[in-house]
Tab-separated table of N, CA and C in Angstrom:
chain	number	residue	atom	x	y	z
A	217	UNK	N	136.444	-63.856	15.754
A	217	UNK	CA	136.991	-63.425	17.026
A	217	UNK	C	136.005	-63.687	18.163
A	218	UNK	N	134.682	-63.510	18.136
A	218	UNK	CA	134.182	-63.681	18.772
A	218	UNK	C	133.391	-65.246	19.290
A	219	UNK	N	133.464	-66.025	18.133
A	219	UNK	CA	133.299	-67.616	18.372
A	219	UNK	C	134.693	-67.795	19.411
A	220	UNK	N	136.138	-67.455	19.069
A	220	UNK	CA	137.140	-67.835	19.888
A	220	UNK	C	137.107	-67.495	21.403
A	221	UNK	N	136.065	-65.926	21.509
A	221	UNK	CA	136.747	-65.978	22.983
A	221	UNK	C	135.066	-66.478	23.648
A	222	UNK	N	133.836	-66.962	22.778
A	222	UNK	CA	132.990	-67.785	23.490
A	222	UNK	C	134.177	-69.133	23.794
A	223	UNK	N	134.784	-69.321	22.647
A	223	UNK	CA	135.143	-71.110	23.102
A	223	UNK	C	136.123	-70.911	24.146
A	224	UNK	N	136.778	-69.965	24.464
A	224	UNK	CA	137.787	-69.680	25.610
A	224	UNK	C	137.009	-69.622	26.828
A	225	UNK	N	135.684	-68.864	27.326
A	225	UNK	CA	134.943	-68.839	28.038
A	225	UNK	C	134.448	-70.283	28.454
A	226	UNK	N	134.332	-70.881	27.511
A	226	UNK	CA	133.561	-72.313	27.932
A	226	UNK	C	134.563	-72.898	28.273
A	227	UNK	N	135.653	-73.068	27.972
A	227	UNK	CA	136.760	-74.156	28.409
A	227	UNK	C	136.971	-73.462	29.723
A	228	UNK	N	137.590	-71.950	29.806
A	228	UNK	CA	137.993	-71.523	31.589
A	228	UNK	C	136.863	-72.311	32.403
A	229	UNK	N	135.236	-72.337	32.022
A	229	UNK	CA	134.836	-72.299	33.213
A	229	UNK	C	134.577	-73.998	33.254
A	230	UNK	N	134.715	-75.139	32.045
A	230	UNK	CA	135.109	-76.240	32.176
A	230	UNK	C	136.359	-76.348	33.371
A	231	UNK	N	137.160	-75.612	32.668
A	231	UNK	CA	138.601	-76.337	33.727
A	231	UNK	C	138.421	-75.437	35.040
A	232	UNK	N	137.356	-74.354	35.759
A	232	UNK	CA	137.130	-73.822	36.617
A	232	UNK	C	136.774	-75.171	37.394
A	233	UNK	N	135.385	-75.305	37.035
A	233	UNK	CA	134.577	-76.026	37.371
A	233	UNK	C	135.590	-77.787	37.876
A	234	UNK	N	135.895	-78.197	36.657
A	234	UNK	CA	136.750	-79.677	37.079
A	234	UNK	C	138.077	-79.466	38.285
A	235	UNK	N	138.875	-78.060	39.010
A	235	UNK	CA	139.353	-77.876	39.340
A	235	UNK	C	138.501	-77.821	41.155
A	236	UNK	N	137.638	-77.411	40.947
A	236	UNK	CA	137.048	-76.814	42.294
A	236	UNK	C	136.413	-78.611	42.513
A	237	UNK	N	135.988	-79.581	41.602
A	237	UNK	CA	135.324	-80.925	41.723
A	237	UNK	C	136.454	-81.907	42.189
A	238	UNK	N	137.787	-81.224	41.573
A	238	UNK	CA	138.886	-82.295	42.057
A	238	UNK	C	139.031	-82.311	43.043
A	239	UNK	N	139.799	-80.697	44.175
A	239	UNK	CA	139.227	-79.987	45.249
A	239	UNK	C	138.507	-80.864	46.322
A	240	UNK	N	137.284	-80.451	46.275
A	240	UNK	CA	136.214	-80.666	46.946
A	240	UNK	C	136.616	-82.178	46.961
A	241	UNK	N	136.628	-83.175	45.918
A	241	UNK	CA	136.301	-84.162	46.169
A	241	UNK	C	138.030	-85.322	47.015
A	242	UNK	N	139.400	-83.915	46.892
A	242	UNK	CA	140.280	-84.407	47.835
A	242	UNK	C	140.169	-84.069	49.377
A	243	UNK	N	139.065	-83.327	49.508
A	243	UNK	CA	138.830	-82.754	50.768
A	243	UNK	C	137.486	-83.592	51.396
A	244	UNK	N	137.153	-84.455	50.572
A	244	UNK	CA	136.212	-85.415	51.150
A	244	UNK	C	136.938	-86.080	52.194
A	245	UNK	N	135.929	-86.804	53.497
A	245	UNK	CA	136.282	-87.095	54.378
A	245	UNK	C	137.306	-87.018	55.654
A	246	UNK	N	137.622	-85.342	55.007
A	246	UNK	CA	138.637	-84.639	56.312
A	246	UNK	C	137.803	-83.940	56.862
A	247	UNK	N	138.099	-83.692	58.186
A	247	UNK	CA	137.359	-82.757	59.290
A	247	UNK	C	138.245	-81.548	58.967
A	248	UNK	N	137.675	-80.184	58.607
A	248	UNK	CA	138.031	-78.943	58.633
A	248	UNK	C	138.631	-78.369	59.882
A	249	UNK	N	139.461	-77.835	59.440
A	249	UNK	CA	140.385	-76.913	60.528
A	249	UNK	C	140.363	-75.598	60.301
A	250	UNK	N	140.271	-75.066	61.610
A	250	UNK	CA	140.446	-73.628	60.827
A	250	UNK	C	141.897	-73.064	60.996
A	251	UNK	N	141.619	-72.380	59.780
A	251	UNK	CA	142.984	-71.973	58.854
A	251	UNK	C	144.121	-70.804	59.595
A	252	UNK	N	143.166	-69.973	60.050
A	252	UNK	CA	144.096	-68.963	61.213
A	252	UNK	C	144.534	-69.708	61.751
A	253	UNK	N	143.812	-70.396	62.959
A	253	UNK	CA	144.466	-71.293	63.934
A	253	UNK	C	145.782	-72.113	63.898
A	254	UNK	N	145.436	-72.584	62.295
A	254	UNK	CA	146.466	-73.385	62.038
A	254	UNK	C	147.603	-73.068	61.329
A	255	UNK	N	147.848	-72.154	61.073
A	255	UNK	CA	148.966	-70.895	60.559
A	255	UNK	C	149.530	-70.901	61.327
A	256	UNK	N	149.067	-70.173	62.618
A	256	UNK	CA	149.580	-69.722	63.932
A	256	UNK	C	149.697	-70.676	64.948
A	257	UNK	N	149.694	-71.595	65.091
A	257	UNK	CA	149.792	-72.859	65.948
A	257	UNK	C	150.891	-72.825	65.268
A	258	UNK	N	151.550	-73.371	63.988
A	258	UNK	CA	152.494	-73.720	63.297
A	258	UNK	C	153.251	-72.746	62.578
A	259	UNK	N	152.988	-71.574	63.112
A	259	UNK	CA	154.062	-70.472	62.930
A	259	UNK	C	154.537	-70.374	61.273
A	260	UNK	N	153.357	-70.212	60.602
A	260	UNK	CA	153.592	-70.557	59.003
A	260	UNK	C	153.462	-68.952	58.573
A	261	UNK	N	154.583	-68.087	57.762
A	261	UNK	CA	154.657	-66.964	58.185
A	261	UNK	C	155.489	-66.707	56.540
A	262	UNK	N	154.401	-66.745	55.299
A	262	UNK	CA	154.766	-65.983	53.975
A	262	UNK	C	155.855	-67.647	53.088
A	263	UNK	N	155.401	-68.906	53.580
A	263	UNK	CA	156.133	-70.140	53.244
A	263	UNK	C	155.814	-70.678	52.071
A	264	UNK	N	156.493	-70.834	51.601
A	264	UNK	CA	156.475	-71.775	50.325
A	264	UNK	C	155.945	-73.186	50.648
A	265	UNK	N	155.522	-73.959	49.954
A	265	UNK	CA	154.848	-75.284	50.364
A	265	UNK	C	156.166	-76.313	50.955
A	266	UNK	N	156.768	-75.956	50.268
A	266	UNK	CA	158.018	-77.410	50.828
A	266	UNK	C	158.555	-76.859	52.138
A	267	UNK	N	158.702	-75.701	52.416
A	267	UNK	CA	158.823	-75.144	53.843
A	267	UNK	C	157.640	-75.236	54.513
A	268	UNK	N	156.592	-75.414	54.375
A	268	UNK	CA	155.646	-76.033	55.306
A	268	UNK	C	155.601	-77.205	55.321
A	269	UNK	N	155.908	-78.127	54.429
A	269	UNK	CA	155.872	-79.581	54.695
A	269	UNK	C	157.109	-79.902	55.440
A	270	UNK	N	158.226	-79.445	55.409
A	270	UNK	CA	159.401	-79.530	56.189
A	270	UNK	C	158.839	-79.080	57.834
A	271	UNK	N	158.291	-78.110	58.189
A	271	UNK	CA	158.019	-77.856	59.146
A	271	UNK	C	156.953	-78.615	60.073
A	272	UNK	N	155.648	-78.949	59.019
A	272	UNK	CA	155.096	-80.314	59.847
A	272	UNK	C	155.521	-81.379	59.964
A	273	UNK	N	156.395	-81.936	59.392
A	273	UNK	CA	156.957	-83.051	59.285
A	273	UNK	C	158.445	-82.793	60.847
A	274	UNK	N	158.675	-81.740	61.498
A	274	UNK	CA	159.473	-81.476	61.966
A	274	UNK	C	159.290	-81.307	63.012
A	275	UNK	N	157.733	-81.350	63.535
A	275	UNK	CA	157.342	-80.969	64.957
A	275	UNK	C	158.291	-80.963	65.967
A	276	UNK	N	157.407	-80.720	67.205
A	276	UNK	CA	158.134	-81.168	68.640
A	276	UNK	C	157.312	-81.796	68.972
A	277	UNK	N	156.499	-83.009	68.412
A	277	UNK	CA	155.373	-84.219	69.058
A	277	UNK	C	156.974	-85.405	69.627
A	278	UNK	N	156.732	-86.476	70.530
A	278	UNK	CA	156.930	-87.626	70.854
A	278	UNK	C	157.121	-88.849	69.191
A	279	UNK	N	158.614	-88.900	68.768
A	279	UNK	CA	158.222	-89.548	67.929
A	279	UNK	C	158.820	-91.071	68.255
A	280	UNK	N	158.945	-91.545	69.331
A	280	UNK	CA	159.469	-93.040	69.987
A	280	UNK	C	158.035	-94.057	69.345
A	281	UNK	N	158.430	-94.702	68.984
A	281	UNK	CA	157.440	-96.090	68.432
A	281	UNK	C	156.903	-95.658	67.419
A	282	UNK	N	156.974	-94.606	66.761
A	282	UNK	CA	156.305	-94.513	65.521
A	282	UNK	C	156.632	-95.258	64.655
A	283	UNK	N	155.504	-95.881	63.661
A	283	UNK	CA	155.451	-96.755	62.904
A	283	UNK	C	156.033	-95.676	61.581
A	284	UNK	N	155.349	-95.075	61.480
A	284	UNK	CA	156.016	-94.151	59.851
A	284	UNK	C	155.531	-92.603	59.533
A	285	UNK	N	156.087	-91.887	58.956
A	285	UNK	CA	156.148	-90.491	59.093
A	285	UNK	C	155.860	-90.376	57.207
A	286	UNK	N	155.505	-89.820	56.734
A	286	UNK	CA	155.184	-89.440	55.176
A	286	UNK	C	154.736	-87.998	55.269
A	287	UNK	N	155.305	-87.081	54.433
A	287	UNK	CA	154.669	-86.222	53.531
A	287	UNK	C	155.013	-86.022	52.173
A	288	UNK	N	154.138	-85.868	51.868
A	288	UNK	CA	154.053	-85.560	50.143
A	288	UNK	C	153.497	-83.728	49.771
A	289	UNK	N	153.945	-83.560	48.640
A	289	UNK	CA	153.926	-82.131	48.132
A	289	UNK	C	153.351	-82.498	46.832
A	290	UNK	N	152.358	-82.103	46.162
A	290	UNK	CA	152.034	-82.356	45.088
A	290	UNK	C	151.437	-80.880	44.404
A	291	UNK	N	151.588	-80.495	43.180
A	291	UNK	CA	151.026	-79.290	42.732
A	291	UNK	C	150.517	-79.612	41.302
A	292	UNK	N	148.946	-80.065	41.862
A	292	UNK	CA	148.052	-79.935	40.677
A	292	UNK	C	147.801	-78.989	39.572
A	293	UNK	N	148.057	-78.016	40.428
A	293	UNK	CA	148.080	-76.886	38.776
A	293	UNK	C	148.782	-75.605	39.156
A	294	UNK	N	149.440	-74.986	37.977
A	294	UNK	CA	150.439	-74.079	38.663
A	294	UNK	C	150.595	-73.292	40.065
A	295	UNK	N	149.683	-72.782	40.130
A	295	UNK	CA	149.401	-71.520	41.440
A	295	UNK	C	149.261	-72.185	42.694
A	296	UNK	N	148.808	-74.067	42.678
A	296	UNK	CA	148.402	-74.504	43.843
A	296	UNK	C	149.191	-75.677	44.106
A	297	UNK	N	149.171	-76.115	45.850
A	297	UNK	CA	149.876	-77.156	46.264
A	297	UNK	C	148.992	-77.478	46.894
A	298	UNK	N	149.192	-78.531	47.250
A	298	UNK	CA	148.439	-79.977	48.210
A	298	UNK	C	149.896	-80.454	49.262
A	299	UNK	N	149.469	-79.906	50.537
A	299	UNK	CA	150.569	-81.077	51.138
A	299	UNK	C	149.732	-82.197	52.284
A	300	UNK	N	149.945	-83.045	52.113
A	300	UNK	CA	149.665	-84.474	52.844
A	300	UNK	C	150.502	-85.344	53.766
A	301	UNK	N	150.421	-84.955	55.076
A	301	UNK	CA	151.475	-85.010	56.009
A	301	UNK	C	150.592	-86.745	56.945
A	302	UNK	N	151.167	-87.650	57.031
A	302	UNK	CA	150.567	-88.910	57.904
A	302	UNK	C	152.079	-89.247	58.877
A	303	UNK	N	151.421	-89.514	59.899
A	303	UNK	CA	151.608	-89.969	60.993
A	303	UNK	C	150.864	-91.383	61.493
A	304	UNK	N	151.552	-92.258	61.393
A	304	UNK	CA	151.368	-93.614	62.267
A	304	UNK	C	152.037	-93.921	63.452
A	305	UNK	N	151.291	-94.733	64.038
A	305	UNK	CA	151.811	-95.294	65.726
A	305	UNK	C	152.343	-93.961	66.664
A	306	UNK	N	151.337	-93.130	66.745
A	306	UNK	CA	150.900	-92.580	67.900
A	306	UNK	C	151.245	-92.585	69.616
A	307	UNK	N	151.897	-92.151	69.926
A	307	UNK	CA	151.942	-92.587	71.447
A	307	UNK	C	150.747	-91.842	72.305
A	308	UNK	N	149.534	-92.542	71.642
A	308	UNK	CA	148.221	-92.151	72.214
A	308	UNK	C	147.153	-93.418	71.864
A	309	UNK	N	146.811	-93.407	73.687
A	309	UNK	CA	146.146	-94.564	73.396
A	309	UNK	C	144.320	-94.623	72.673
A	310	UNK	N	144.221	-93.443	72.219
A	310	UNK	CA	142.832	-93.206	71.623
A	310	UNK	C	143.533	-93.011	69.713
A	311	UNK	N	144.391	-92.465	69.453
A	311	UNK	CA	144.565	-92.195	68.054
A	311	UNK	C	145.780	-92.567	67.695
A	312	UNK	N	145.314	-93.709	67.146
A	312	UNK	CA	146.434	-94.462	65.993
A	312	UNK	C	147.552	-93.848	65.007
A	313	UNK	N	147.039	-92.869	63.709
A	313	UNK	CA	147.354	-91.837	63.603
A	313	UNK	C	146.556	-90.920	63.071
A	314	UNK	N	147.582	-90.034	62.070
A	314	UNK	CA	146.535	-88.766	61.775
A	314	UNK	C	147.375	-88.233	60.463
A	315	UNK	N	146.553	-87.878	59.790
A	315	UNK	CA	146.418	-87.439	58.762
A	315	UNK	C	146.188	-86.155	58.210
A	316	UNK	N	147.170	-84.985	57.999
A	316	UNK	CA	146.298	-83.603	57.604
A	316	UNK	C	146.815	-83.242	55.947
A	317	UNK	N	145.947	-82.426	55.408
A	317	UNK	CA	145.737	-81.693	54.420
A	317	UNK	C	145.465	-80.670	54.356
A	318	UNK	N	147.105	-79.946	53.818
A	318	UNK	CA	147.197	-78.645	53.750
A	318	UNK	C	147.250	-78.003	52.249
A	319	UNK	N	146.020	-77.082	51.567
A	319	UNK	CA	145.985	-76.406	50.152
A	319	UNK	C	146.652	-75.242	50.623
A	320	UNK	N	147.275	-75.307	49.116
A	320	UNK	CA	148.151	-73.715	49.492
A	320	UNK	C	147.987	-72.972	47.848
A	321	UNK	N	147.932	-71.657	48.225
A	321	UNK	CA	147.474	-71.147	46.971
A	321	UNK	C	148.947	-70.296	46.760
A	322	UNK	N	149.198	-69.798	45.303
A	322	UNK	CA	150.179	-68.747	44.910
A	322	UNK	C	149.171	-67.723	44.639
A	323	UNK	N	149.843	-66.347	44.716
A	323	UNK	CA	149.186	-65.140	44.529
A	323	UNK	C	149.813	-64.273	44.633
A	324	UNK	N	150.262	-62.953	43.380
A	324	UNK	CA	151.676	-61.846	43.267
A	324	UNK	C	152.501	-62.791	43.659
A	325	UNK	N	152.881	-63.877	43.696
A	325	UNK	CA	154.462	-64.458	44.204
A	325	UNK	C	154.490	-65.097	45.646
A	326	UNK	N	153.512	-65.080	46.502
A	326	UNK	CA	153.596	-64.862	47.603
A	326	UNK	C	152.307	-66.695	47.937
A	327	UNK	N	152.942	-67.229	48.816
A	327	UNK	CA	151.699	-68.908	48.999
A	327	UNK	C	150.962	-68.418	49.916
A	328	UNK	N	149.597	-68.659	50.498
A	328	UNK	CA	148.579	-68.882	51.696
A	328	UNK	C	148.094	-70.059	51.234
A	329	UNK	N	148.187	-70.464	52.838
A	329	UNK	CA	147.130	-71.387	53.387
A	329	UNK	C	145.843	-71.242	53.104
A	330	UNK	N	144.850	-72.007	52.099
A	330	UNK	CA	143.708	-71.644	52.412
A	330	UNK	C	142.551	-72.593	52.449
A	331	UNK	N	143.191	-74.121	53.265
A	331	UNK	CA	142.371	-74.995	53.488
A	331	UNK	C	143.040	-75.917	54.165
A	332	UNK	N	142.680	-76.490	55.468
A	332	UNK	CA	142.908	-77.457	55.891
A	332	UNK	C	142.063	-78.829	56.115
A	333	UNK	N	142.442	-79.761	56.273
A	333	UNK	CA	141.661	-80.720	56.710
A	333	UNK	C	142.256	-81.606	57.797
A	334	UNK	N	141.621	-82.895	58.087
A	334	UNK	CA	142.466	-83.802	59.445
A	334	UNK	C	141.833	-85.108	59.520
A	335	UNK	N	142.385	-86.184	59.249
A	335	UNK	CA	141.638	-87.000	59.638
A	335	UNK	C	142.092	-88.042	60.866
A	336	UNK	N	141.446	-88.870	61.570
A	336	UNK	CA	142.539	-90.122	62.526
A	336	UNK	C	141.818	-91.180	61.496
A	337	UNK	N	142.861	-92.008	62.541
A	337	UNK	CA	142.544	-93.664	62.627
A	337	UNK	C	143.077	-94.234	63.832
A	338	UNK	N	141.714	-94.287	64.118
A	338	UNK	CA	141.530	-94.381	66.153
A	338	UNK	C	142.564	-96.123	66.038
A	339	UNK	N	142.621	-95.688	67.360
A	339	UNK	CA	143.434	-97.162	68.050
A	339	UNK	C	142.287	-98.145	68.775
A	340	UNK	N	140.992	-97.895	68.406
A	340	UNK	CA	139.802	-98.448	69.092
A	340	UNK	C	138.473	-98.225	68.969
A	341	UNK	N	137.408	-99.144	68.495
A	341	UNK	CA	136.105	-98.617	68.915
A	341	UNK	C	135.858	-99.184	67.455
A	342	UNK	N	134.585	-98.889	66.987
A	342	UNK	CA	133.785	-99.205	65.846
A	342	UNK	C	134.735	-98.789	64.319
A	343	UNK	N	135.210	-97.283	64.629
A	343	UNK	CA	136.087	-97.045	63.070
A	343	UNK	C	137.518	-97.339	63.657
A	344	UNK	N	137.933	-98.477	64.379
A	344	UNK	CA	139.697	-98.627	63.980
A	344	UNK	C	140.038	-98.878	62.776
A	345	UNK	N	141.470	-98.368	63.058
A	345	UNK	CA	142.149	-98.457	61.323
A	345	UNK	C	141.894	-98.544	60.244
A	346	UNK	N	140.594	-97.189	60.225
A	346	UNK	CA	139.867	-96.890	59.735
A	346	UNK	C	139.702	-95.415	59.227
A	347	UNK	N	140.517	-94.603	58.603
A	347	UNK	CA	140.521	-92.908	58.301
A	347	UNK	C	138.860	-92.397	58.102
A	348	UNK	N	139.292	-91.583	59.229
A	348	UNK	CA	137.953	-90.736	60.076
A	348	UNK	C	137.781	-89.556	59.975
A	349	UNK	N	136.892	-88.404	59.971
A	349	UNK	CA	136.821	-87.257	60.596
A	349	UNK	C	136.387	-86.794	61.608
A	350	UNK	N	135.752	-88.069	62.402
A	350	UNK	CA	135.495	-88.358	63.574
A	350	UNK	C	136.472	-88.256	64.136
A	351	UNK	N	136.322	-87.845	65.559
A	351	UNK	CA	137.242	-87.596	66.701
A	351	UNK	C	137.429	-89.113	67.460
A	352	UNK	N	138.549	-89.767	67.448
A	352	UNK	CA	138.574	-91.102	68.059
A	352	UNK	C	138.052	-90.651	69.474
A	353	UNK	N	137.134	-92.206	70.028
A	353	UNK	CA	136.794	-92.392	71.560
A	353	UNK	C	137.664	-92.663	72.684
């Protein structure tokens, strides 16, 4: 009994560990947002992930000349979602488009927000069409 719940211990904190590395390493090269802000900017209020991807994907931005609109919903492991919302052709002459990443956690039944990210791809300068966390010039 007690070899089993060492080998249970070592695997949780294996698949702890490879979970927080996957994580981290999809959150490479986004500029952080903060997470209140961005709740409440976007009026995200007790949502399930596909109701937040419906809702960014739904703005009130300018969408004349846009080249293409994508989001994706993906849920790596039960309790959590990934949504990945892109925007191309911009009606801005500094940012091409933009890119955000929204983690959403389950908990008692209920999703939060508890990571954002953002990236562009300026319409100009040294990183064009180029995904940034840099603020285009």
């Amino acid at each position: 009994m007690l070899k089993q719940s060492v080998v249970f211990t070592i695997l949780a904190t294996i698949f702890i560990s490879a979970v927080a590395t996957a994580q981290s390493s999809g959150r490479s090269g986004y500029r952080v947002v903060d997470v209140k802000n961005f709740v409440a900017q976007n009026q995200i209020l007790n949502s399930n992930p596909n109701q937040v991807a419906v809702k960014l994907f739904a703005d009130a931005e300018e969408a004349e000349g846009r080249k293409s609109e994508n989001v994706e919903v993906k849920y790596p492991m039960r309790d959590t979602a990934v949504i990945v919302m892109t925007k191309e052709g911009l009606a801005d002459d500094s940012v091409a488009a933009i890119r955000r990443r929204v983690e959403m956690q389950r908990s008692q039944n209920k999703w939060r927000v508890v990571w954002v990210g953002e990236q562009n791809k300026c319409a100009r300068g040294k990183v064009s069409q180029v995904w940034t966390s840099k603020l285009c010039p």
